[in-house]
Coordinates of C-alpha atoms (C1' of nucleotides) in Angstrom, one line a residue:
Chain A
X347 CA -22.3 65.2 134.6
X348 CA -20.2 67.1 136.9
X349 CA -18.4 65.9 139.9
X350 CA -19.0 68.1 142.9
X351 CA -15.9 68.5 144.9
X352 CA -17.9 69.4 148.1
X353 CA -16.9 67.2 151.2
X354 CA -19.4 69.2 153.4
X355 CA -22.1 68.8 151.2
X356 CA -21.4 65.1 151.1
X357 CA -21.3 65.0 154.8
X358 CA -24.6 66.7 155.0
X359 CA -26.3 64.1 152.8
X360 CA -24.9 61.3 154.6
X361 CA -26.2 62.9 157.8
X362 CA -29.5 64.0 156.6
X363 CA -30.4 60.5 155.3
X364 CA -28.8 58.8 158.2
X365 CA -26.6 56.7 156.0
X366 CA -23.1 57.3 157.5
X367 CA -22.9 53.8 158.9
X368 CA -23.6 52.1 155.4
X369 CA -20.3 53.3 154.2
X370 CA -17.6 52.4 156.5
X371 CA -14.5 54.4 157.0
X372 CA -12.4 52.3 154.6
X373 CA -14.9 53.3 151.9
X374 CA -15.2 56.9 152.8
X375 CA -12.3 58.2 150.5
X376 CA -14.0 56.6 147.4
X377 CA -17.3 58.3 147.8
X378 CA -18.0 60.8 145.2
X379 CA -20.8 63.3 144.7
X380 CA -22.3 63.8 141.2
X381 CA -24.6 66.2 139.8
X382 CA -26.6 65.6 136.9
X383 CA -28.9 68.1 134.9
X384 CA -32.4 67.6 133.5
X385 CA -32.4 65.1 130.7
X386 CA -29.0 63.7 131.5
X387 CA -28.5 59.9 131.4
X388 CA -26.8 58.4 134.5
X389 CA -26.5 55.0 132.9
X390 CA -28.2 53.1 130.1
X391 CA -29.4 49.5 129.7
X392 CA -26.7 47.2 128.6
X393 CA -23.7 49.3 129.9
X394 CA -21.2 47.6 131.9
X395 CA -21.8 48.0 135.6
X396 CA -19.4 50.4 137.3
X397 CA -21.0 52.3 140.2
X398 CA -23.5 51.9 143.0
X399 CA -25.4 55.4 143.3
X400 CA -27.4 56.8 146.2
X401 CA -30.0 59.5 145.1
X402 CA -29.9 62.2 147.7
X403 CA -31.4 65.1 145.7
X404 CA -33.9 65.5 142.8
X405 CA -35.9 63.1 140.6
X406 CA -34.9 60.1 138.5
X407 CA -36.8 58.4 135.7
X408 CA -36.1 54.6 135.2
X409 CA -37.2 53.2 132.0
X410 CA -36.5 50.5 129.6
X411 CA -36.7 50.4 125.8
X412 CA -37.9 47.2 124.0
X413 CA -36.3 45.7 121.0
X414 CA -39.2 47.3 119.0
X415 CA -38.4 50.6 120.2
X416 CA -41.1 51.1 122.8
X417 CA -40.3 52.9 126.0
X418 CA -41.8 51.5 129.2
X419 CA -41.2 53.8 132.4
X420 CA -40.5 51.5 135.4
X421 CA -40.5 54.1 138.0
X422 CA -39.8 57.5 139.2
X423 CA -37.5 57.9 142.1
X424 CA -36.9 60.4 144.6
X425 CA -34.4 60.4 147.7
X426 CA -33.5 58.3 149.4
X427 CA -33.1 55.5 146.8
X428 CA -30.5 53.4 145.3
X429 CA -29.4 52.8 141.7
X430 CA -27.3 49.9 140.7
X431 CA -28.0 47.8 143.7
X432 CA -29.4 44.9 141.7
X433 CA -26.6 45.0 139.3
X434 CA -24.0 45.2 142.2
X435 CA -25.5 42.1 144.0
X436 CA -25.8 40.0 140.7
X437 CA -22.8 41.5 139.1
X438 CA -24.6 42.1 135.8
X439 CA -24.7 44.8 133.3
X440 CA -27.1 47.7 133.6
X441 CA -30.6 46.5 133.5
X442 CA -32.6 49.8 132.8
X443 CA -31.7 53.4 131.6
X444 CA -31.8 56.1 134.4
X445 CA -32.4 59.7 133.4
X446 CA -32.4 62.8 135.6
X447 CA -35.7 64.5 135.5
X448 CA -34.6 67.4 137.5
X449 CA -31.2 68.6 138.9
X450 CA -30.1 65.6 140.7
X451 CA -27.4 64.8 143.3
X452 CA -26.0 61.2 143.7
X453 CA -23.4 59.7 145.9
X454 CA -21.4 57.2 143.7
X455 CA -19.0 54.4 144.7
X456 CA -17.3 52.3 142.4
X457 CA -18.2 48.6 142.7
X458 CA -14.6 47.8 142.9
X459 CA -14.1 49.5 146.3
X460 CA -17.7 48.3 147.5
X461 CA -16.4 44.8 147.0
X462 CA -12.9 45.5 148.5
X463 CA -14.0 47.2 151.5
X464 CA -17.7 46.5 152.2
X465 CA -18.7 43.1 150.9
X466 CA -19.2 41.8 154.6
X467 CA -20.3 45.2 155.9
X468 CA -23.4 44.3 157.8
X469 CA -25.0 47.7 157.7
X470 CA -24.6 47.9 154.0
X471 CA -26.0 44.4 153.5
X472 CA -28.9 45.4 155.5
X473 CA -29.5 48.6 153.9
X474 CA -29.4 46.9 150.4
X475 CA -31.8 44.2 151.7
X476 CA -34.3 46.8 152.9
X477 CA -34.1 48.9 149.7
X478 CA -34.4 45.9 147.4
X479 CA -37.2 44.2 149.4
X480 CA -39.0 47.5 149.1
X481 CA -38.5 47.6 145.3
X482 CA -39.6 44.0 145.0
X483 CA -42.8 44.8 146.7
X484 CA -43.6 47.7 144.6
X485 CA -42.7 45.7 141.5
X486 CA -45.0 43.0 142.5
X487 CA -47.8 45.1 143.3
X488 CA -47.3 46.9 140.1
X489 CA -47.4 43.7 138.0
X490 CA -50.5 42.5 139.6
X491 CA -52.2 45.9 139.4
X492 CA -51.3 46.1 135.7
X493 CA -52.5 42.6 134.8
X494 CA -55.8 42.9 136.7
X495 CA -57.1 46.4 135.9
X496 CA -57.6 48.5 132.8
X497 CA -55.8 51.7 131.9
X498 CA -58.4 54.0 133.3
X499 CA -58.0 52.4 136.9
X500 CA -54.3 52.5 136.7
X501 CA -54.4 56.2 135.5
X502 CA -56.6 57.1 138.3
X503 CA -54.0 55.6 140.8
X504 CA -51.3 57.2 138.9
X505 CA -53.0 60.8 139.1
X506 CA -53.5 60.4 142.7
X507 CA -49.8 59.4 143.3
X508 CA -48.4 62.2 141.2
X509 CA -50.7 65.1 141.7
X510 CA -50.9 65.2 145.3
X511 CA -47.2 65.0 146.3
X512 CA -46.5 67.7 148.6
X513 CA -42.8 67.9 147.7
X514 CA -43.5 68.8 144.2
X515 CA -44.4 72.0 142.9
X516 CA -47.4 70.8 140.9
X517 CA -49.0 69.1 143.9
X518 CA -52.3 71.1 143.5
X519 CA -54.1 68.3 141.6
X520 CA -52.7 69.2 138.2
X521 CA -50.7 67.3 135.6
X522 CA -49.1 69.2 132.8
X523 CA -50.0 68.1 129.3
X524 CA -46.5 67.5 128.5
X525 CA -46.3 64.8 131.3
X526 CA -48.9 62.8 129.6
X527 CA -46.6 61.1 127.2
X528 CA -44.6 59.9 130.4
X529 CA -47.8 58.9 132.1
X530 CA -48.7 56.8 129.2
X531 CA -45.4 55.0 129.1
X532 CA -45.4 54.5 132.8
X533 CA -48.7 52.8 133.1
X534 CA -47.8 50.8 129.7
X535 CA -50.4 52.2 127.2
X536 CA -50.3 54.5 124.2
X537 CA -50.6 58.2 124.3
X538 CA -53.7 58.0 122.1
X539 CA -55.5 55.7 124.5
X540 CA -54.6 57.8 127.5
X541 CA -56.3 60.6 125.8
X542 CA -59.4 58.5 125.4
X543 CA -59.4 57.7 128.9
X544 CA -58.9 61.1 130.0
X545 CA -61.9 62.2 127.9
X546 CA -64.0 59.5 129.6
X547 CA -62.8 60.6 133.1
X548 CA -63.8 64.2 132.1
X549 CA -67.3 63.2 131.1
X550 CA -67.6 61.7 134.5
X551 CA -66.6 64.7 136.1
X552 CA -63.5 63.2 137.8
X553 CA -60.9 65.5 135.9
X554 CA -61.1 68.5 133.8
X555 CA -59.1 69.5 130.7
X556 CA -57.7 72.9 130.8
X557 CA -55.1 74.6 128.5
X558 CA -51.8 73.1 129.2
X559 CA -52.8 70.8 132.0
X560 CA -55.5 68.6 133.4
X561 CA -56.8 69.1 136.9
X562 CA -58.3 66.6 139.3
X563 CA -62.0 67.5 140.1
X564 CA -63.1 64.5 142.2
X565 CA -60.2 63.0 144.3
X566 CA -62.6 60.8 146.1
X567 CA -64.2 59.5 143.0
X568 CA -60.7 58.8 141.6
X569 CA -59.7 57.0 144.7
X570 CA -62.8 54.8 144.5
X571 CA -62.1 54.0 140.9
X572 CA -58.6 53.1 141.8
X573 CA -59.8 50.7 144.4
X574 CA -58.0 52.9 146.9
X575 CA -54.6 51.6 145.9
X576 CA -51.7 54.0 145.1
X577 CA -49.3 51.7 143.6
X578 CA -47.2 54.5 141.9
X579 CA -45.9 56.0 145.2
Chain B
X1084 CA -48.8 19.6 156.8
X1085 CA -46.7 17.4 158.8
X1086 CA -43.5 17.9 160.5
X1087 CA -40.8 15.4 159.5
X1088 CA -38.6 14.4 162.4
X1089 CA -35.8 13.4 160.5
X1090 CA -32.6 15.1 161.2
X1091 CA -30.7 13.2 158.7
X1092 CA -32.9 14.2 155.9
X1093 CA -32.7 17.8 157.1
X1094 CA -28.8 17.5 157.0
X1095 CA -29.0 15.9 153.7
X1096 CA -30.9 18.9 152.1
X1097 CA -28.6 21.5 153.8
X1098 CA -25.7 19.8 152.3
X1099 CA -27.1 19.0 148.9
X1100 CA -28.0 22.8 148.5
X1101 CA -24.9 24.0 150.1
X1102 CA -26.7 26.0 152.6
X1103 CA -25.3 24.9 155.9
X1104 CA -23.3 28.2 156.3
X1105 CA -26.5 30.1 156.1
X1106 CA -28.0 28.9 159.3
X1107 CA -25.3 29.2 161.9
X1108 CA -24.9 27.0 165.0
X1109 CA -27.3 28.8 167.3
X1110 CA -29.9 28.6 164.8
X1111 CA -29.6 24.8 164.0
X1112 CA -31.9 23.6 166.8
X1113 CA -34.7 25.6 165.5
X1114 CA -34.9 24.3 162.1
X1115 CA -37.7 22.2 161.2
X1116 CA -38.6 20.2 158.1
X1117 CA -42.3 20.2 157.0
X1118 CA -44.0 18.2 154.4
X1119 CA -47.0 19.5 152.6
X1120 CA -49.2 17.6 150.1
X1121 CA -50.7 18.5 146.8
X1122 CA -53.1 21.3 147.2
X1123 CA -52.2 22.2 150.7
X1124 CA -51.6 25.8 151.5
X1125 CA -48.4 26.9 153.2
X1126 CA -49.7 30.4 154.0
X1127 CA -52.3 32.8 152.7
X1128 CA -52.1 36.5 152.0
X1129 CA -53.0 38.6 155.0
X1130 CA -51.6 35.9 157.5
X1131 CA -49.5 37.1 160.2
X1132 CA -45.8 36.5 159.4
X1133 CA -44.3 33.6 161.2
X1134 CA -41.7 31.4 159.4
X1135 CA -39.1 31.8 156.8
X1136 CA -39.1 28.7 154.3
X1137 CA -36.7 27.3 152.3
X1138 CA -37.9 25.1 149.6
X1139 CA -35.9 21.8 149.2
X1140 CA -38.3 19.5 147.4
X1141 CA -41.3 19.8 145.3
X1142 CA -43.2 22.6 143.5
X1143 CA -45.0 25.6 144.8
X1144 CA -47.5 28.0 143.2
X1145 CA -47.5 31.6 144.4
X1146 CA -50.7 33.6 143.6
X1147 CA -52.7 36.4 144.8
X1148 CA -56.4 37.0 144.7
X1149 CA -57.8 40.4 144.0
X1150 CA -60.8 41.9 145.8
X1151 CA -62.9 41.1 142.9
X1152 CA -62.0 37.4 143.3
X1153 CA -59.6 37.1 140.3
X1154 CA -56.7 34.8 140.7
X1155 CA -53.4 35.8 139.5
X1156 CA -50.4 33.4 139.5
X1157 CA -47.2 35.2 140.3
X1158 CA -44.8 32.3 139.8
X1159 CA -44.0 28.6 140.2
X1160 CA -41.1 27.7 142.4
X1161 CA -38.8 24.7 142.6
X1162 CA -35.8 24.1 144.8
X1163 CA -33.7 26.0 145.7
X1164 CA -36.0 28.9 146.6
X1165 CA -37.2 30.9 149.7
X1166 CA -40.6 31.9 150.9
X1167 CA -41.2 34.6 153.4
X1168 CA -38.2 36.4 152.8
X1169 CA -39.7 39.7 151.8
X1170 CA -42.0 39.4 154.7
X1171 CA -39.0 38.8 157.1
X1172 CA -37.0 41.8 155.9
X1173 CA -39.9 44.1 155.9
X1174 CA -41.6 42.6 159.0
X1175 CA -45.0 42.7 157.2
X1176 CA -47.8 40.3 156.9
X1177 CA -47.9 37.5 154.3
X1178 CA -48.3 39.1 150.7
X1179 CA -49.1 36.2 148.6
X1180 CA -50.8 32.8 149.0
X1181 CA -48.4 29.9 148.7
X1182 CA -49.7 26.4 147.6
X1183 CA -48.0 22.9 147.3
X1184 CA -48.4 21.7 143.7
X1185 CA -46.8 18.5 144.4
X1186 CA -45.3 17.0 147.5
X1187 CA -43.4 19.4 149.0
X1188 CA -40.5 19.6 151.6
X1189 CA -39.6 23.0 153.3
X1190 CA -37.1 23.9 156.0
X1191 CA -38.7 26.3 158.2
X1192 CA -37.4 28.6 160.8
X1193 CA -39.5 31.0 163.1
X1194 CA -38.6 34.6 162.5
X1195 CA -38.2 35.0 166.3
X1196 CA -35.1 32.7 166.2
X1197 CA -33.8 34.4 162.9
X1198 CA -34.0 37.8 164.5
X1199 CA -32.3 36.6 167.6
X1200 CA -29.5 34.6 166.3
X1201 CA -29.0 35.7 162.8
X1202 CA -29.9 39.3 162.1
X1203 CA -26.3 40.0 161.7
X1204 CA -25.2 36.7 160.2
X1205 CA -23.5 37.6 157.1
X1206 CA -24.0 34.5 155.0
X1207 CA -27.6 34.7 155.6
X1208 CA -27.8 38.3 154.7
X1209 CA -25.8 37.6 151.5
X1210 CA -28.0 34.7 150.7
X1211 CA -31.2 36.7 151.2
X1212 CA -29.8 39.4 149.1
X1213 CA -28.9 37.0 146.3
X1214 CA -32.3 35.5 146.2
X1215 CA -34.3 38.6 146.5
X1216 CA -32.3 40.4 143.9
X1217 CA -33.1 37.4 141.6
X1218 CA -36.8 37.6 142.3
X1219 CA -36.9 41.3 141.7
X1220 CA -35.1 40.7 138.3
X1221 CA -37.6 38.1 137.3
X1222 CA -40.5 40.4 138.5
X1223 CA -39.2 43.2 136.6
X1224 CA -38.7 41.5 133.5
X1225 CA -42.2 39.9 133.8
X1226 CA -43.6 43.5 134.3
X1227 CA -42.1 44.8 131.2
X1228 CA -42.9 41.7 129.2
X1229 CA -46.6 41.7 130.3
X1230 CA -47.0 45.3 129.5
X1231 CA -45.3 45.3 126.2
X1232 CA -46.6 42.1 124.5
X1233 CA -49.9 40.5 123.9
X1234 CA -51.1 37.2 125.3
X1235 CA -50.0 35.3 122.3
X1236 CA -46.4 36.2 122.7
X1237 CA -46.4 35.6 126.6
X1238 CA -48.1 32.3 126.0
X1239 CA -45.5 31.1 123.8
X1240 CA -42.8 32.1 126.2
X1241 CA -44.7 30.2 128.9
X1242 CA -45.1 27.1 126.8
X1243 CA -41.4 27.0 126.2
X1244 CA -40.6 27.3 129.8
X1245 CA -43.1 24.8 131.0
X1246 CA -42.9 22.1 128.4
X1247 CA -39.2 21.6 128.2
X1248 CA -38.3 21.4 131.8
X1249 CA -36.2 18.1 132.1
X1250 CA -37.1 17.8 135.8
X1251 CA -40.6 17.4 135.0
X1252 CA -42.5 14.4 133.8
X1253 CA -44.2 16.2 131.2
X1254 CA -41.1 17.8 129.6
X1255 CA -41.9 16.4 126.0
X1256 CA -43.5 19.4 124.8
X1257 CA -46.9 18.7 126.2
X1258 CA -49.3 20.7 128.4
X1259 CA -52.2 19.0 129.9
X1260 CA -55.5 20.6 129.3
X1261 CA -56.2 21.1 132.9
X1262 CA -53.1 23.2 133.2
X1263 CA -54.6 25.7 130.9
X1264 CA -56.6 27.4 133.7
X1265 CA -53.4 28.0 135.6
X1266 CA -51.6 29.0 132.6
X1267 CA -54.1 31.6 131.9
X1268 CA -54.1 32.9 135.4
X1269 CA -50.3 33.0 135.2
X1270 CA -50.0 35.2 132.1
X1271 CA -52.9 37.2 133.2
X1272 CA -55.7 36.5 130.9
X1273 CA -58.7 34.7 130.6
X1274 CA -59.3 31.1 129.9
X1275 CA -61.5 32.0 127.0
X1276 CA -58.9 34.2 125.5
X1277 CA -56.2 31.6 126.0
X1278 CA -58.3 29.2 124.0
X1279 CA -58.5 31.7 121.2
X1280 CA -54.8 32.1 121.2
X1281 CA -54.2 28.5 121.2
X1282 CA -56.5 28.2 118.2
X1283 CA -54.6 30.6 116.3
X1284 CA -51.2 29.1 117.1
X1285 CA -52.7 26.0 116.1
X1286 CA -53.6 27.3 112.7
X1287 CA -50.1 28.6 112.4
X1288 CA -48.8 25.0 113.1
X1289 CA -46.9 26.0 116.0
X1290 CA -48.9 23.9 118.5
X1291 CA -51.6 21.0 118.1
X1292 CA -54.6 20.2 120.2
X1293 CA -55.0 16.6 121.1
X1294 CA -57.3 14.9 123.5
X1295 CA -56.4 16.0 127.0
X1296 CA -53.3 18.0 126.2
X1297 CA -51.7 20.3 123.6
X1298 CA -48.3 19.7 122.2
X1299 CA -45.7 21.9 120.7
X1300 CA -45.1 21.3 117.1
X1301 CA -42.7 24.0 116.1
X1302 CA -40.3 25.0 119.1
X1303 CA -38.3 27.3 116.9
X1304 CA -41.4 29.1 115.6
X1305 CA -42.5 29.8 119.2
X1306 CA -39.2 30.8 120.2
X1307 CA -39.2 33.4 117.5
X1308 CA -42.6 34.6 118.4
X1309 CA -41.6 34.9 122.1
X1310 CA -38.8 37.1 121.0
X1311 CA -36.3 34.5 122.3
X1312 CA -37.2 35.4 125.8
X1313 CA -38.1 33.0 128.6
X1314 CA -39.4 35.0 131.4
X1315 CA -41.3 32.2 133.1
X1316 CA -38.2 30.2 134.0
Chain C
dT1163 C1' -77.8 1.9 130.5
dA1164 C1' -79.6 6.3 131.3
dT1165 C1' -79.0 10.4 133.6
dT1166 C1' -76.6 14.0 135.7
dT1167 C1' -72.3 16.5 136.4
dT1168 C1' -68.0 18.2 134.9
dT1169 C1' -64.7 19.4 131.6
dT1170 C1' -63.5 21.6 127.4
dA1171 C1' -64.0 24.3 123.3
dG1172 C1' -65.9 28.0 121.1
dG1173 C1' -69.9 31.6 119.5
dA1174 C1' -71.5 36.1 120.1
dC1175 C1' -71.1 40.4 121.5
dA1176 C1' -69.1 44.2 124.1
dT1177 C1' -65.2 46.5 125.8
dA1178 C1' -60.3 47.8 125.8
dT1179 C1' -56.4 49.3 123.3
dG1180 C1' -53.2 50.0 119.3
dT1181 C1' -51.9 52.3 114.9
dC1182 C1' -52.2 55.7 111.6
dC1183 C1' -53.6 59.7 110.3
dT1184 C1' -55.9 64.4 110.4
dT1185 C1' -57.2 68.6 112.4
dC1186 C1' -56.6 72.5 115.3
dC1187 C1' -54.0 75.7 117.7
dC1188 C1' -50.6 78.5 119.2
dA1189 C1' -46.0 79.9 119.1
dA1190 C1' -41.7 81.1 116.6
dC1191 C1' -40.1 83.3 112.9
dA1192 C1' -39.5 85.4 108.2
Chain D
dT205 C1' -48.8 90.0 108.9
dG206 C1' -48.3 85.6 106.9
dT207 C1' -46.0 81.3 107.2
dT208 C1' -44.4 77.3 109.2
dG209 C1' -43.6 73.9 112.7
dG210 C1' -44.6 71.4 116.5
dG211 C1' -47.6 70.0 120.1
dA212 C1' -52.1 68.5 121.5
dA213 C1' -56.8 66.1 120.8
dG214 C1' -59.3 63.1 118.6
dG215 C1' -61.4 60.3 114.1
dA216 C1' -61.3 56.0 111.9
dC217 C1' -60.5 51.5 111.8
dA218 C1' -58.2 47.1 113.3
dT219 C1' -56.7 44.2 116.9
dA220 C1' -56.8 42.3 121.6
dT221 C1' -59.1 40.8 125.3
dG222 C1' -63.2 40.0 128.5
dT223 C1' -67.9 38.4 129.6
dC224 C1' -71.5 35.6 129.1
dC225 C1' -73.5 31.7 127.4
dT226 C1' -73.9 27.3 124.6
dA227 C1' -72.8 23.0 122.8
dA228 C1' -70.1 18.8 122.6
dA229 C1' -67.5 15.4 124.9
dA230 C1' -66.2 13.0 128.8
dA231 C1' -66.7 11.4 133.4
dA232 C1' -69.2 10.2 137.2
dT233 C1' -73.4 8.5 139.1
dA234 C1' -77.9 6.5 139.6

DNA sequence: TATTTTTTAGGACATATGTCCTTCCCAACA
DNA sequence: TGTTGGGAAGGACATATGTCCTAAAAAATA
């Protein structure tokens, strides 16, 4: 982790995402911009709560580790998103572990100053409300989807979400082999089983295995299989 | 559904739950108190969004129905809780179906007046923020729990939550047979499988089957099985 | 009381998923 | 060039769970 002492860049992000109003004047001096590299942890579950972060560049992975040591990926995040919002409101320790997947820039504010200067700041409250309701909605859909459908369907949905994201270099309907472990953890199954499912999808002609990656062959077929739902957006 | 024209009762609820400050003076004339009887629907998924409700008496069941016709119970709610908060913030149609399990009293406000008189009312915003973060937290735990543990563990946790609720007539560690279908839908499994699990728990001496209900025999054992987690609170 | 309907428990079988382990392949390296 | 180590795919087997159907019991009804 490295603090970027670059007020212009900070300004730029605030402007680009139209979030100037969220942080009022009193708060501005306490905004910091941090950079994290691939693989770095921003915070870990159980840590005491310190900062509210706003993700303005890069990609984050949010996951939890069970007492038995299993990893469950809860989501991937891209700008604009917020980390530590639930903890800020509830005043609890960090719930999940957050890791940088790529180079990441985050605006950070210590909760001390948030409480002091912005606990009644309407734009911030509204912003948080908006972000958190969205999170809730996604989580709720995700829960239903996971309980109601088997891995094959979930993976189809996942593939559609991940492989056709324009903002990503690998939007071309491909998924690197290495990403399969993450995929398995995200949809809550084992790597072994995911392989089985891929084999099946492959027999159906929906995807194809190549060296180093798999590629979507029949986007419509997958979409049909996934009930036209993209819950991993 | 019936509107209760009882300003005193309304006042009583506002006082009892300390939520007077949430609804400011402008809003007060537009607060209504509704009564629903067992089995009545408050709203159904897909309905246009109209009211924000505050549950002040009774018990609600929140569920969703999949395109395939499967029912998944998302939660049971008791006072103090809010219905329609997510929809209000996101301005979307009703997400889930809400049904009264017992006689229910709810304070209702049309979103028209909320937007008009309270869209910047800090106490309301904070209240919503608090309620929704709690919902998110519960939902998030629930998702992890469901993906990480088998039905046996989930049911153990469910039993502990439901059977030992002091405010309920059946707190004595019993669960009526009829409630098993709901239980199955809540933890996202089939009635058939739940029966299998109960049989197993019964062999282990953790619960016992009686005519018309099952009863918890070894609360500690169940708690251990459930990893000491009560996610259905 | 006899008959029908509903509720409840479980049998039989198929599918979904997990765990452990092995094999194969390719790249890094001695 | 041969060796080694790690990643990737999948075999074998056990467990978890779903679907469909049946049997027993209880409740409702004729």
